[in-house]
């Protein structure tokens, strides 16, 4: 018995040593050696530290989440303080002051009037889509069920969010369970069966930082269906304004926020609505007009406290000004990169950058695609970047310093060669 116990303990220890043996990484081939190469044990500012003691620049803001830097003391302290007061209480039929303060603050910042919370971005997109459908039912137009989206759209990986997305590589395996959505421009927006149009303002991040011209949004002005703006990737200063929709000729009926909402520290997302939308859900209980959607951790006070601290930092650390000066620095570096023989296209809005490679001109190495080969070289040079297809993406934390931006581009140019 004792021996068995010892063996079991050894097995557990061996498993712990294996690292990713039990941790299944999203969008990652676990069979490839690369999947096991990067294990981060600490973060500070724009730096991540791996288990081998290497310090790398987080050139993708941990997939567009980190704003003020990792483990910002102001946010960490807000989290710790709130964790001692109220960790969680359901928002189903109950409220808490932290979620209320955050809802009010987000509404003041965006011009919206109501906020309902969830955890991940995709959940907030699901919320928005379901609000749109129920809105039309509540006001007596149940025929309105169709959703219109942009080409190359991406709104997340749950079934509803995926249905609103049209990046074939992500969706095609799941066609059997997604519903049909329609590309903007291919349907008449005056048609009485359209519930909502969902757009990413200015940048389609997951499509490889594709930029969408402001004119593309002009046809949305004054239309009848609801407009859902997905600012999960673009929100919180990345494009040079707090929200990208401020730079486009659009005003959302529903606004979806996530990722950077807590400064990148905790999972939190929000779907914001106007009075027009919200009021359609009011009525007598037995009319069942109230929203039939919600998540267990909606309005979690710890996550909301982190978000409030992050928003305070925007004022205290002048984050938007910092974002604008980082963009200017990035633009300078991109000008020369555009001329490089291995670069097919360069796209940028504010601090969201995609550098598309002429992949066919770059030798693959082993199982590594050309872009992953560059990513590996960058990692060795101290920069953590995950490519999107053939696109090198660069989305630095907004607290980054200009010398860190320069160091990334120096390393990229060195990796690409003359
Ligand atoms: C525009 C956009 N919408 C939605 C999502 C989904 O967010 P999450 O990964 O938090 O579910 C993403 C994620 O990258 C995104 O870029």
PDB file of C-alpha atoms and ligand atoms in Angstrom, residues 63-64 120-123 125 154-157 200 205-206 230-233 259, ligand 1:
ATOM      1  CA  UNK A  63      -3.499  38.684 -27.533  1.00  0.00           C
ATOM      2  CA  UNK A  64      -4.645  42.279 -27.185  1.00  0.00           C
ATOM      3  CA  UNK A 120     -15.072  36.373 -22.297  1.00  0.00           C
ATOM      4  CA  UNK A 121     -15.523  38.427 -25.420  1.00  0.00           C
ATOM      5  CA  UNK A 122     -17.426  35.722 -27.262  1.00  0.00           C
ATOM      6  CA  UNK A 123     -19.980  35.529 -24.437  1.00  0.00           C
ATOM      7  CA  UNK A 125     -21.060  38.899 -28.494  1.00  0.00           C
ATOM      8  CA  UNK A 154     -14.227  37.509 -36.434  1.00  0.00           C
ATOM      9  CA  UNK A 155     -16.290  37.765 -33.263  1.00  0.00           C
ATOM     10  CA  UNK A 156     -15.215  34.761 -31.201  1.00  0.00           C
ATOM     11  CA  UNK A 157     -15.397  31.003 -30.996  1.00  0.00           C
ATOM     12  CA  UNK A 200     -15.562  45.532 -35.961  1.00  0.00           C
ATOM     13  CA  UNK A 205      -7.649  42.003 -35.811  1.00  0.00           C
ATOM     14  CA  UNK A 206      -8.045  38.231 -36.125  1.00  0.00           C
ATOM     15  CA  UNK A 230     -17.549  44.767 -31.466  1.00  0.00           C
ATOM     16  CA  UNK A 231     -14.723  46.669 -29.766  1.00  0.00           C
ATOM     17  CA  UNK A 232     -13.297  43.624 -28.018  1.00  0.00           C
ATOM     18  CA  UNK A 233      -9.989  43.987 -29.842  1.00  0.00           C
ATOM     19  CA  UNK A 259     -10.048  41.930 -23.480  1.00  0.00           C
TER      20      UNK A 259
HETATM   21  C1  LIG B   1     -13.124  41.461 -32.477  1.00  0.00           C
HETATM   22  C2  LIG B   1     -13.178  40.273 -31.559  1.00  0.00           C
HETATM   23  N1  LIG B   1     -14.378  39.882 -31.095  1.00  0.00           N
HETATM   24  C3  LIG B   1     -14.494  38.851 -30.243  1.00  0.00           C
HETATM   25  C4  LIG B   1     -13.392  38.140 -29.820  1.00  0.00           C
HETATM   26  C5  LIG B   1     -13.562  36.998 -28.860  1.00  0.00           C
HETATM   27  O1  LIG B   1     -13.080  37.353 -27.602  1.00  0.00           O
HETATM   28  P1  LIG B   1     -12.692  36.206 -26.547  1.00  0.00           P
HETATM   29  O2  LIG B   1     -11.477  35.528 -27.100  1.00  0.00           O
HETATM   30  O3  LIG B   1     -12.420  36.953 -25.280  1.00  0.00           O
HETATM   31  O4  LIG B   1     -13.853  35.298 -26.462  1.00  0.00           O
HETATM   32  C6  LIG B   1     -12.132  38.512 -30.284  1.00  0.00           C
HETATM   33  C7  LIG B   1     -10.947  37.759 -29.875  1.00  0.00           C
HETATM   34  O5  LIG B   1      -9.877  37.882 -30.406  1.00  0.00           O
HETATM   35  C8  LIG B   1     -12.019  39.611 -31.179  1.00  0.00           C
HETATM   36  O6  LIG B   1     -10.838  39.999 -31.671  1.00  0.00           O
END
